[in-house]
CSV table of C-alpha atoms in Angstrom, one decimal:
chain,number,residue,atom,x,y,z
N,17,UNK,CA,18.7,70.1,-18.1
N,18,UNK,CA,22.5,69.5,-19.1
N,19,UNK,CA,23.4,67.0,-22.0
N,20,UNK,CA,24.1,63.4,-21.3
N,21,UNK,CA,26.8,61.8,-22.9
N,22,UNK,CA,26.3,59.7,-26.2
N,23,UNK,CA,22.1,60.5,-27.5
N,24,UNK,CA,23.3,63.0,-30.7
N,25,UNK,CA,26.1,60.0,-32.1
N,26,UNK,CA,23.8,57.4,-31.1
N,27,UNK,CA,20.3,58.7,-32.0
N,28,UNK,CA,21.5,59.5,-35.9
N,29,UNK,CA,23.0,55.9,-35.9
N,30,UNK,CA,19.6,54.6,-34.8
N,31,UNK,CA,17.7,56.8,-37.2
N,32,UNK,CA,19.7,55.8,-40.0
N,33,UNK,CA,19.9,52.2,-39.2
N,34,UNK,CA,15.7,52.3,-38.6
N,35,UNK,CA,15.6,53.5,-42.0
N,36,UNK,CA,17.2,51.0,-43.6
N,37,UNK,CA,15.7,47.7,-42.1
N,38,UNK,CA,13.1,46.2,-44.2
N,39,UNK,CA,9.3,46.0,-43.5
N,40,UNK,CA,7.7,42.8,-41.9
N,41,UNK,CA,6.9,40.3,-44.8
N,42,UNK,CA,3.2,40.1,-45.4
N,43,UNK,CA,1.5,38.2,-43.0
N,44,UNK,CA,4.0,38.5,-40.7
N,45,UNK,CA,2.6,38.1,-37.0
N,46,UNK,CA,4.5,41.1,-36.3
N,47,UNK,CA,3.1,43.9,-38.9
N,48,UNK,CA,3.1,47.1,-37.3
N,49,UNK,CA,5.9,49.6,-37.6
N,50,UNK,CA,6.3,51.9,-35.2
N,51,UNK,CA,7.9,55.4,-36.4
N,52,UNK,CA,10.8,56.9,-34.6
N,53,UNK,CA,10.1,60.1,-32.9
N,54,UNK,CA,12.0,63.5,-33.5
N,55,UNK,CA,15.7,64.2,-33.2
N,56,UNK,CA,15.9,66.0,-30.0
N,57,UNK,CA,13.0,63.6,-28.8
N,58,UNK,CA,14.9,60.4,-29.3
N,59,UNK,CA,18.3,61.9,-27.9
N,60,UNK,CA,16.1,62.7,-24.7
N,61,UNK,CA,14.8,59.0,-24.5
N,62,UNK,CA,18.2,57.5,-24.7
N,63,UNK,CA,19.8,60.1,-22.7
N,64,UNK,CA,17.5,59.0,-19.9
N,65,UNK,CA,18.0,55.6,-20.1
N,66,UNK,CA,21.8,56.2,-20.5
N,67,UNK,CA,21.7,58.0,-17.1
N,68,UNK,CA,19.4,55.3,-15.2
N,69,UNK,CA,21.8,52.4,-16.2
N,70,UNK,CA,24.4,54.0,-14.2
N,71,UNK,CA,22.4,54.4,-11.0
N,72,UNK,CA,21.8,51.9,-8.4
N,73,UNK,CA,18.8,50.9,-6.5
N,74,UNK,CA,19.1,49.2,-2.9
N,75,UNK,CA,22.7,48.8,-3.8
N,76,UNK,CA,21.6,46.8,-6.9
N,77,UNK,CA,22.5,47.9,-10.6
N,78,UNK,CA,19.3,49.5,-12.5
N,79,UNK,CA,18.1,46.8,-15.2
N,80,UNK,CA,15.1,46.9,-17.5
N,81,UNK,CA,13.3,46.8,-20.8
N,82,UNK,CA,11.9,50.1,-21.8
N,83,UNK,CA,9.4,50.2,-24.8
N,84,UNK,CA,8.2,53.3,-26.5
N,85,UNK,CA,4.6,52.2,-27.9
N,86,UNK,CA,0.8,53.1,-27.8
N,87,UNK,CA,-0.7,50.9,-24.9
N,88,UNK,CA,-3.8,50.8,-28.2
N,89,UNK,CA,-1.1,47.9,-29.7
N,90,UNK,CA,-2.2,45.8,-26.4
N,91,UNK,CA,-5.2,44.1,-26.0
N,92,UNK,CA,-6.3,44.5,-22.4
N,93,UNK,CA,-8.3,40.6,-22.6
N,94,UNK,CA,-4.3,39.0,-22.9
N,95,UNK,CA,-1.5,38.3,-21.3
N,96,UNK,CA,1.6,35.5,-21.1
N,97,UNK,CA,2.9,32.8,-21.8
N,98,UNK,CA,1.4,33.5,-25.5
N,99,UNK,CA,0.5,37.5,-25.6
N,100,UNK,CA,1.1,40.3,-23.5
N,101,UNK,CA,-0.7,41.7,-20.5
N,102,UNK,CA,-0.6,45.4,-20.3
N,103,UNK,CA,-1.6,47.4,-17.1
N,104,UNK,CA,-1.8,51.2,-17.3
N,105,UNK,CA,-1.1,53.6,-14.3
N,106,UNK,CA,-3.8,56.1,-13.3
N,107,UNK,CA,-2.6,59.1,-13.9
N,108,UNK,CA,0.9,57.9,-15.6
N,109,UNK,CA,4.3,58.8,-14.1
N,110,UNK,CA,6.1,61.4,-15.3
N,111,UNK,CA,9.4,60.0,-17.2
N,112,UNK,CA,12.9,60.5,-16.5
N,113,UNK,CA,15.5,58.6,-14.5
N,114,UNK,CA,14.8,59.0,-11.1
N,115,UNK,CA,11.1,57.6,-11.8
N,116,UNK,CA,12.9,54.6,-14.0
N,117,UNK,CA,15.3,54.1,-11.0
N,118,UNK,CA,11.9,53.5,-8.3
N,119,UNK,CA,10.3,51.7,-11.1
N,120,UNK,CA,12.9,49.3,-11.6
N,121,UNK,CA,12.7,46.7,-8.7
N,122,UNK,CA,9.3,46.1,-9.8
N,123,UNK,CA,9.8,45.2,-13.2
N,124,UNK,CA,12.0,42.5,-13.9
N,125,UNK,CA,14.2,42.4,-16.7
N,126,UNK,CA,12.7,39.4,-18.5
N,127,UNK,CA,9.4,39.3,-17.7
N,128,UNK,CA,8.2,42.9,-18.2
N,129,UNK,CA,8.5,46.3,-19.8
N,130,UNK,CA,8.2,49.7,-18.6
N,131,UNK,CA,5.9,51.9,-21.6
N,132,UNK,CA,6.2,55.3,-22.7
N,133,UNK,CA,4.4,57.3,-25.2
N,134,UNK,CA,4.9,60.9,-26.1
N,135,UNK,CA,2.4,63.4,-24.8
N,136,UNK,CA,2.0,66.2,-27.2
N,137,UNK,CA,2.8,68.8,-24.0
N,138,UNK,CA,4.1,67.2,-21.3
N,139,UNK,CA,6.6,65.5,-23.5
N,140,UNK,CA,7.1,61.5,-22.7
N,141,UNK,CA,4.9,60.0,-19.9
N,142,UNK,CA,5.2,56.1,-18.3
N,143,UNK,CA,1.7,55.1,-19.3
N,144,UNK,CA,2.2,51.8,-17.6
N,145,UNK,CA,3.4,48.1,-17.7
N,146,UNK,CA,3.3,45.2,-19.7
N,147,UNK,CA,4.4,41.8,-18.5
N,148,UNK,CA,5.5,39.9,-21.7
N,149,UNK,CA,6.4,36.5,-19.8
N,150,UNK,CA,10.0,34.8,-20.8
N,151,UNK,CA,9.2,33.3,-23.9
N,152,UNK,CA,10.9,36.3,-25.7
N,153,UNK,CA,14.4,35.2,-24.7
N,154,UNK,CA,14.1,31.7,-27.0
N,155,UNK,CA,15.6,33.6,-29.3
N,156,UNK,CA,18.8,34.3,-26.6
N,157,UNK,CA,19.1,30.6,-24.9
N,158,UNK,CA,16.9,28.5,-27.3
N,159,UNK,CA,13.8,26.8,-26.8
N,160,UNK,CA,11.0,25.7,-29.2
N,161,UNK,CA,7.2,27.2,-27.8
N,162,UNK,CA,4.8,29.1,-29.5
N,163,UNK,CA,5.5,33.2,-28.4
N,164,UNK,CA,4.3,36.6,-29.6
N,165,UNK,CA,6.7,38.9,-30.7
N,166,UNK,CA,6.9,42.8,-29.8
N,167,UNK,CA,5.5,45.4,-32.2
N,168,UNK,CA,8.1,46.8,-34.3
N,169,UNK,CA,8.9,49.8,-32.3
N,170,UNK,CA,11.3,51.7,-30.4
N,171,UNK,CA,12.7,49.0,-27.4
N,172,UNK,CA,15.5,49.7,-25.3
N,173,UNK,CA,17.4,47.2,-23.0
N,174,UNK,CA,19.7,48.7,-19.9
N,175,UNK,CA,21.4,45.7,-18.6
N,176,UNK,CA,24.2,47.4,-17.0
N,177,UNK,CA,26.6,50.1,-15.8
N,178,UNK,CA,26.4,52.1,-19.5
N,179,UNK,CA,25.4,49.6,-21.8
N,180,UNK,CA,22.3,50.0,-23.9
N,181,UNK,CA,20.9,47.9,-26.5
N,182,UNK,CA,18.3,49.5,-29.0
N,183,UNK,CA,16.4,47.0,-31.1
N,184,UNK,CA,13.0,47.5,-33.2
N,185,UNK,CA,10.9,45.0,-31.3
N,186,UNK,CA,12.7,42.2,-31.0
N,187,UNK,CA,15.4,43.3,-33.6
N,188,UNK,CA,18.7,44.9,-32.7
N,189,UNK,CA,19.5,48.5,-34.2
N,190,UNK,CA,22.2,49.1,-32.1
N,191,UNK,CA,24.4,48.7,-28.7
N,192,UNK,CA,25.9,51.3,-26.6
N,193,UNK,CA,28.7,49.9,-24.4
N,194,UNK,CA,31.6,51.4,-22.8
N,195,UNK,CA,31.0,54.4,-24.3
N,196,UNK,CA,30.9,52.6,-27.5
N,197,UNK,CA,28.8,51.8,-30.3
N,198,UNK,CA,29.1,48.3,-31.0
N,199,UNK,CA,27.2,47.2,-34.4
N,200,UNK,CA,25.5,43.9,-33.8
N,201,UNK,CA,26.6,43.1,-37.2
N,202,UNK,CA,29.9,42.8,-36.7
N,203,UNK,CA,29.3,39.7,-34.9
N,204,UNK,CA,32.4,37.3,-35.2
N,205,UNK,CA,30.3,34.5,-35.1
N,206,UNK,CA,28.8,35.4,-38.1
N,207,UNK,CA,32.5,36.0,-40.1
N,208,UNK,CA,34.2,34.2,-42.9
N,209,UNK,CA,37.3,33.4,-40.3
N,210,UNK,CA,35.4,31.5,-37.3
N,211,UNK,CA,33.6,29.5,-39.9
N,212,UNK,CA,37.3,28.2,-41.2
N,213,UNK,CA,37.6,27.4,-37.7
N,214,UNK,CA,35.3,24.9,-37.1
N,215,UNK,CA,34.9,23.8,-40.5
N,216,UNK,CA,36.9,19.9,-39.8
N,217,UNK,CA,33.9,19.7,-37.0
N,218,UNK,CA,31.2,20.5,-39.6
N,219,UNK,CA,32.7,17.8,-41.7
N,220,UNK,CA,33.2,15.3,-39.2
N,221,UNK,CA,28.9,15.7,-38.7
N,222,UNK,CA,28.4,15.9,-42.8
N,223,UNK,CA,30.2,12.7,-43.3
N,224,UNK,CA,28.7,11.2,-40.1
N,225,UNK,CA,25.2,11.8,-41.6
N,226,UNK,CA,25.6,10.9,-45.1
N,227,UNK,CA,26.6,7.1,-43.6
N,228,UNK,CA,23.3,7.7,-41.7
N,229,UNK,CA,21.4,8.3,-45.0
N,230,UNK,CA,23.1,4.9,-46.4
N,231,UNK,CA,22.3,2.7,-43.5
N,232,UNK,CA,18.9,3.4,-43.3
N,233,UNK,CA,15.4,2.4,-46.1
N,234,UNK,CA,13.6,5.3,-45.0
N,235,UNK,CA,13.8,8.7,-46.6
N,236,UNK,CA,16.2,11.2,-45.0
N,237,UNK,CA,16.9,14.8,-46.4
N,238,UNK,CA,20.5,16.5,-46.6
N,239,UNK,CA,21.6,19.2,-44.6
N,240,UNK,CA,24.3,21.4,-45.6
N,241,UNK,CA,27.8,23.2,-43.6
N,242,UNK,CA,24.7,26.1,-43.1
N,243,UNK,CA,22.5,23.6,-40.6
N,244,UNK,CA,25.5,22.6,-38.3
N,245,UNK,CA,27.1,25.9,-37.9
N,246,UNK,CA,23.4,27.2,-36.6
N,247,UNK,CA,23.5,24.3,-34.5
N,248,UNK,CA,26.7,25.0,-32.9
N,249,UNK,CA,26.0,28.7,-32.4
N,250,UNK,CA,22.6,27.8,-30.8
N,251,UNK,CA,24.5,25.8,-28.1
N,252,UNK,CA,27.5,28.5,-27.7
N,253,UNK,CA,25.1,31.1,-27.1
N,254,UNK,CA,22.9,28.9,-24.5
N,255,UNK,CA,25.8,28.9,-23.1
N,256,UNK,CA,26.9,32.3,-22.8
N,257,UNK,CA,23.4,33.3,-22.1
N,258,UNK,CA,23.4,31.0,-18.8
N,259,UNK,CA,26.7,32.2,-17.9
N,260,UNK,CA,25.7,36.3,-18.6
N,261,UNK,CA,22.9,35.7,-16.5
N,262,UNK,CA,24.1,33.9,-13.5
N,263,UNK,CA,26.2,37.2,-13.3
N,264,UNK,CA,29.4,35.3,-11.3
N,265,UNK,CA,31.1,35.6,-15.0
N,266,UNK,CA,33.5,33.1,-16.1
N,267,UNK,CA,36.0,31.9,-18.7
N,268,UNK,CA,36.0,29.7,-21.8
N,269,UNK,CA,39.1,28.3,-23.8
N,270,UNK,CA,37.4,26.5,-27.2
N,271,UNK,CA,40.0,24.0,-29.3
N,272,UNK,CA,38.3,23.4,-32.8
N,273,UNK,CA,40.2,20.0,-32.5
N,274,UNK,CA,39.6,17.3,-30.5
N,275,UNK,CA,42.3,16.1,-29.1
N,276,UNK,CA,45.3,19.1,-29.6
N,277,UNK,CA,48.8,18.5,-27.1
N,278,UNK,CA,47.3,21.2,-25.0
N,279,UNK,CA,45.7,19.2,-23.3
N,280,UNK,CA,48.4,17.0,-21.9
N,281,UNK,CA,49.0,17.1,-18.3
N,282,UNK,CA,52.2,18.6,-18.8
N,283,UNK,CA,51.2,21.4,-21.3
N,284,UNK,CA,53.1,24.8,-20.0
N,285,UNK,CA,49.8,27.0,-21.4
N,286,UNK,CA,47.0,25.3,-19.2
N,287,UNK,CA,46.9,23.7,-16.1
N,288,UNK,CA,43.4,21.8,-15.6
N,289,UNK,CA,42.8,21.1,-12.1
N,290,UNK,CA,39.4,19.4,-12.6
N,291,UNK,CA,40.0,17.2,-16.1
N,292,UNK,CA,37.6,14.5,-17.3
N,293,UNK,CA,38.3,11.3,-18.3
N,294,UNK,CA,38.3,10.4,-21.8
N,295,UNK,CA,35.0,7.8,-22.7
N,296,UNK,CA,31.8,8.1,-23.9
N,297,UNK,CA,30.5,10.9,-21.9
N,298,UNK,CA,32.3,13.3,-23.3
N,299,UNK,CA,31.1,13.0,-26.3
N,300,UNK,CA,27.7,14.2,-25.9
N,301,UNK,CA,27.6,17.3,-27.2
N,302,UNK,CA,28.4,16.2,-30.4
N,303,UNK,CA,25.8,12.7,-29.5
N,304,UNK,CA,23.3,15.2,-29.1
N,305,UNK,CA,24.2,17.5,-32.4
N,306,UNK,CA,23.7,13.8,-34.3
N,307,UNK,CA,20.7,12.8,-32.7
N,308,UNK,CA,19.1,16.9,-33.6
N,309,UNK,CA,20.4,16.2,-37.1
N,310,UNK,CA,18.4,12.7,-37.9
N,311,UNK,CA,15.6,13.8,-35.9
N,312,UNK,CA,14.9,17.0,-38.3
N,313,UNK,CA,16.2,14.8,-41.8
N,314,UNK,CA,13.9,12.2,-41.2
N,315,UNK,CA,10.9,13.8,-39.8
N,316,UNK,CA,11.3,16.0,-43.2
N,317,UNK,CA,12.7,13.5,-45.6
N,318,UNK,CA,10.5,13.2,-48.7
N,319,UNK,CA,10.4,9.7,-50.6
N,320,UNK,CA,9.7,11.8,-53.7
N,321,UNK,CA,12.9,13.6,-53.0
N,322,UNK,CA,15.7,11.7,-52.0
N,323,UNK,CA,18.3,14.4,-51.9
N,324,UNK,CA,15.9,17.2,-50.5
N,325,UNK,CA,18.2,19.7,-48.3
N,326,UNK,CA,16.6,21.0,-45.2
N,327,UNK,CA,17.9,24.5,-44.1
N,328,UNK,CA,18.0,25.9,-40.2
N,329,UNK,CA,15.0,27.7,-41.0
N,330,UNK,CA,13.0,24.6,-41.8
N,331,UNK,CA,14.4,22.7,-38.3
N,332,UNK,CA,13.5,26.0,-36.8
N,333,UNK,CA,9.6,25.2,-37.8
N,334,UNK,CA,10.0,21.9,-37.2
N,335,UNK,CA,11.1,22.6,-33.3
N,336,UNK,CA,7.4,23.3,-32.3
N,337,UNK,CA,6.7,19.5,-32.9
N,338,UNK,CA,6.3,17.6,-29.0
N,339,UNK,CA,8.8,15.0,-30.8
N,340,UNK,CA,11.8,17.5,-30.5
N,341,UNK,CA,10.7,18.7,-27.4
N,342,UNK,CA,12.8,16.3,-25.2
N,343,UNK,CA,16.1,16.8,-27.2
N,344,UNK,CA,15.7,20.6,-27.5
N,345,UNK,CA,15.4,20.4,-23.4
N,346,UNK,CA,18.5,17.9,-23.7
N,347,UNK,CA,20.4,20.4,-25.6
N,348,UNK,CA,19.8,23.9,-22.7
N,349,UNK,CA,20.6,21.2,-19.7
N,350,UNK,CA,23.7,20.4,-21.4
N,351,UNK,CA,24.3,23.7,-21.9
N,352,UNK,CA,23.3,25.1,-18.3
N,353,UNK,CA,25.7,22.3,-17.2
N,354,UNK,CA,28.8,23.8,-18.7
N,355,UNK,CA,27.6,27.6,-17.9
N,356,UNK,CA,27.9,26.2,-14.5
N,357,UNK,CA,31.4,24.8,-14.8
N,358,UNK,CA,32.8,28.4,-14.9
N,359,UNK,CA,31.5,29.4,-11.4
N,360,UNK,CA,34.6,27.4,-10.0
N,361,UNK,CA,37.6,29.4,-10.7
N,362,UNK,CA,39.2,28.8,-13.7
N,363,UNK,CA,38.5,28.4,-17.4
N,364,UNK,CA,36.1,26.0,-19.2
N,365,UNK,CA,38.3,24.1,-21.3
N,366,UNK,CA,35.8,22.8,-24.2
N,367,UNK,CA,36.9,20.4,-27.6
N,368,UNK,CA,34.8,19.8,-30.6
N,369,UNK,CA,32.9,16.5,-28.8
N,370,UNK,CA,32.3,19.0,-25.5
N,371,UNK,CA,33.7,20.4,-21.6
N,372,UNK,CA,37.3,18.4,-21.2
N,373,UNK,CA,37.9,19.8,-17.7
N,374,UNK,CA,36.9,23.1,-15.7
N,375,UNK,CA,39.1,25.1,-13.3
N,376,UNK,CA,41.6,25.6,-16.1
N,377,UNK,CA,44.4,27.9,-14.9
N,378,UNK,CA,46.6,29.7,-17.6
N,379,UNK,CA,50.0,30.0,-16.8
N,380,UNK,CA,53.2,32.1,-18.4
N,381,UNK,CA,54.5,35.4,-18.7
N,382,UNK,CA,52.3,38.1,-19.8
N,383,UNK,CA,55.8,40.6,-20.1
N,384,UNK,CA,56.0,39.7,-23.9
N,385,UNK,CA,51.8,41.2,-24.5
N,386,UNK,CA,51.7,44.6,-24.4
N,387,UNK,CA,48.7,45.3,-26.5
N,388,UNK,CA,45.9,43.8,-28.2
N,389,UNK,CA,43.3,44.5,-31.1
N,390,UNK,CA,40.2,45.6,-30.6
N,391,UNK,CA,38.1,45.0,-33.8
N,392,UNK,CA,35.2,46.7,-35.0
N,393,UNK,CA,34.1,45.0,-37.8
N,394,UNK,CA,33.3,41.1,-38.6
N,395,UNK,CA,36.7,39.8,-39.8
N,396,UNK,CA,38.9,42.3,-37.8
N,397,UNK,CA,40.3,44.6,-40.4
N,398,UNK,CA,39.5,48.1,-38.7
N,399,UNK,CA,40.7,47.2,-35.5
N,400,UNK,CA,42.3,50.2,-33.0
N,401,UNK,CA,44.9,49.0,-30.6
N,402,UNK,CA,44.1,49.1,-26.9
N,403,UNK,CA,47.3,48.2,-24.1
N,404,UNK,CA,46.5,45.4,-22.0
N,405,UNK,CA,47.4,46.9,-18.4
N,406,UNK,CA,44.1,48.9,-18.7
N,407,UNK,CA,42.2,44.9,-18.0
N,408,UNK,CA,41.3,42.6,-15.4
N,409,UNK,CA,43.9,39.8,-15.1
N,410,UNK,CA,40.9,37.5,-16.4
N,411,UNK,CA,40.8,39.2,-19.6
N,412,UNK,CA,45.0,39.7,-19.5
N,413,UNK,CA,45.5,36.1,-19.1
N,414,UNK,CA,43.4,34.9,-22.0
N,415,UNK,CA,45.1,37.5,-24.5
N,416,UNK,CA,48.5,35.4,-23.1
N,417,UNK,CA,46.9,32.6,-24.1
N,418,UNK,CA,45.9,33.2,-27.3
N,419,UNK,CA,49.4,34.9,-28.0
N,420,UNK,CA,50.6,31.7,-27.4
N,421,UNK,CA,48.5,29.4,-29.1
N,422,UNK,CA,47.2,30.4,-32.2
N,423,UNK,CA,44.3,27.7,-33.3
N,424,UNK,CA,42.2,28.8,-29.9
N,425,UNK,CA,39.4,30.5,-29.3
N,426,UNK,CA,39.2,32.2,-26.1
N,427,UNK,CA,35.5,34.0,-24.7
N,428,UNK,CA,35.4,36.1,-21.2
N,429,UNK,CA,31.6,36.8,-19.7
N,430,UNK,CA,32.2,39.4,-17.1
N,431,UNK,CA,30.5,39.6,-14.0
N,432,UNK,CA,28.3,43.2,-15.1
N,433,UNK,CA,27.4,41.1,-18.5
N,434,UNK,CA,29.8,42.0,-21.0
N,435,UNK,CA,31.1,39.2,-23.3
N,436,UNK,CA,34.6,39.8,-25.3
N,437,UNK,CA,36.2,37.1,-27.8
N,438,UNK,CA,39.4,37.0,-28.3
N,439,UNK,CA,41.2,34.7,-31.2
N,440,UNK,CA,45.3,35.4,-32.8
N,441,UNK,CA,44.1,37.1,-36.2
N,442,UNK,CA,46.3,39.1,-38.7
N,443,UNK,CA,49.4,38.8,-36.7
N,444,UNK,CA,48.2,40.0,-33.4
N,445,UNK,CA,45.8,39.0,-30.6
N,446,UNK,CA,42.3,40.2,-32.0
N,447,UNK,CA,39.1,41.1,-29.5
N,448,UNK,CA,35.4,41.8,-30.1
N,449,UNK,CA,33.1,43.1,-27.7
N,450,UNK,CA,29.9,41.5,-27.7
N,451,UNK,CA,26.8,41.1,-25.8
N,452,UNK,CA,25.2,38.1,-26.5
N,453,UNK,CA,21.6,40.2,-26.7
N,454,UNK,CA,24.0,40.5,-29.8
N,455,UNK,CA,22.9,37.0,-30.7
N,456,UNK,CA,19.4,37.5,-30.9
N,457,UNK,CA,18.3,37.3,-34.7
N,458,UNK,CA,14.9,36.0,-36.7
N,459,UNK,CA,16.0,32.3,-36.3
């Protein structure tokens, strides 16, 4: 059977990488720990999935969740929106790509799992499948109910033409892409440099609050910069998620300001064919980020504290209270709304307040760009340099962009899922190539 490409580089960064992440707290609804299984074992599962992302059934691209557990860790009496229900083939399926490849129409990428288990002489076997209901993708586009998380085991993800991601139940270990091992930790939305960047909008909400908190006789607790920059990821990344998933791709053009002179009719950068006018209604994604904040400060203000701080985590527990449930479905409409805006051609053109306009066309030279950074860690230091001719003029036109105008943040979903940012860092147009399963984390 000849070698795949990638499972000996990728299977030591996954062992080493399993190794390292911590146990499950005690009394963690998630408590069992799967073990990895041997070298040559592990390069054979992700091998195999490697080689069905790249096939095609009816003229579709392959997609699905593959999870290597006991069908023992499923009870048979459960099933979604709150468990898992687990069906097992009799006899099971032998496993390699071509039986992934039939499989795959039947199993649909968010709603179910094809299981493997190792057979100690026929070597892995599909055992069966296990529909785990949508629930586990709050953690991708938000959303407050009550779910059951995935044993911590092996769990890959093939969501398109060579890109894998590899998570420990619902944790990412790793993500194969383009031949290259991205590490879902060096996630720019997590760096020192993008917090800078919106830190006059954090500010804006801070002070906003704090008048709150002296207008009213009731107790309300404090948040901190930590609670709005959570807040503001977990609408981006609603976003993105809409966008990934609607698969017509699109383009988004952020200004931490709100109003910069880029926006002017005139501006030689951006020409906005569908602009919105300038009252009250634009201003509701930041009405909305308000209305989130003095929900959670004043359903957990303390009278006994006055200056209590509440974190993300504690608005996080608070979410599965029917009071936010309204707001938090506020919150992914809003979001679906501008995912939508980028199916017209164009960019999304978004301030700090929300959308300005949609059908944004950039315009200029692209003679003066010859190359761009590709980074490969959160800040961009170890970045290798990449010519731009080798990109779709989507991608081209954005790295113009930012070449010109420093202060923007620029994000391209492509059409087969792949999200890059792009941002003017360290002298030179930066990128960072992300998927936003990328974004998943604990909270």
């Amino acid at each position: 059977m000849p070698m795949h490409i990638y499972p000996a580089e990728l299977a030591a960064l996954i062992a080493q990488r399993w190794e390292a992440m911590p146990a499950p707290p005690e009394g963690a609804a998630v408590s069992h720990v799967g073990a990895l299984p041997g070298k040559a074992a592990l390069e054979r599962l992700i091998s195999t999935c490697y080689q069905v992302s790249m096939m095609r059934e009816e003229d579709r691209p392959v997609t699905l969740r593959l999870i290597l557990a006991s069908p023992d860790l499923f009870p048979a009496d459960q099933g979604p929106p709150e468990g898992f229900h687990r069906l097992l083939f009799s006899p099971p399926r032998p496993f390699n790509e071509y039986e992934l490849r039939r499989l795959s129409p039947a199993v649909d990428f968010e709603r179910s799992l094809v299981a493997v288990e190792p057979h100690p002489e026929r070597g892995f076997q599909i055992w069966g499948l296990i529909n785990s209901g949508i629930r586990w993708l709050q953690e991708e586009r938000g959303g407050s109910k009550k779910t059951k998380g995935l044993p911590e085991v092996f769990v890959v993800h093939v969501t398109g033409p060579g890109i894998l991601t590899i998570c420990r139940g619902g944790k990412i270990i790793a993500t194969l892409n383009g031949g290259k091992a991205l590490d879902s930790t060096a996630n720019a939305f997590l760096s020192t440099w993008m917090n800078k960047l919106f830190a006059e909008g954090r500010g804006v909400l801070l002070q906003r609050h704090e008048q709150f908190r002296a207008s009213v006789l009731y107790p309300v607790a404090k948040i901190q910069d930590e609670f709005i920059s959570n807040l503001q990821f977990q609408l981006l990344k609603r976003v993105l998620s809409v966008c990934r998933m609607s698969h017509h791709g699109g383009t988004f053009i952020i200004f931490p300001d709100d109003n910069p002179p880029e926006w002017a009719a005139d501006n030689p950068y951006i020409l906005i064919k569908y602009r919105f006018r300038q009252d009250e209604a634009i201003q509701r994604q930041r009405d909305l980020m308000v209305r989130t904040i003095r929900l959670a400060t004043t359903a957990l203000g303390d009278i006994r504290d006055p200056d209590k701080i509440i974190t993300w985590k504690d608005y996080v527990n608070l979410r599965h209270e029917s009071s936010l449930y309204d707001l938090e479905e506020a919150m992914y409409e809003h979001a679906q709304f501008v995912a939508n805006l980028a199916s017209v051609d164009g960019a999304v053109v978004i301030g700090s307040q929300g959308p300005v306009g949609f059908g944004g066309m950039i315009v200029g030279s692209l003679d003066k760009l010859t190359e761009v950074a590709i980074a490969s860690d959160v800040e961009g230091k170890m970045v290798s340099l990449a010519k731009i001719e080798g990109y779709g003029s989507r991608h081209r036109s954005i790295y113009h962009l930012c070449n010109s105008l420093h202060q923007v943040l620029a994000i391209v979903v492509s059409q087969d899922g792949n999200i890059q940012l792009a941002k003017w860092r360290n002298g030179i147009v930066t990128c960072w190539d992300l998927t936003s399963q990328m974004f998943i984390s604990d909270t």
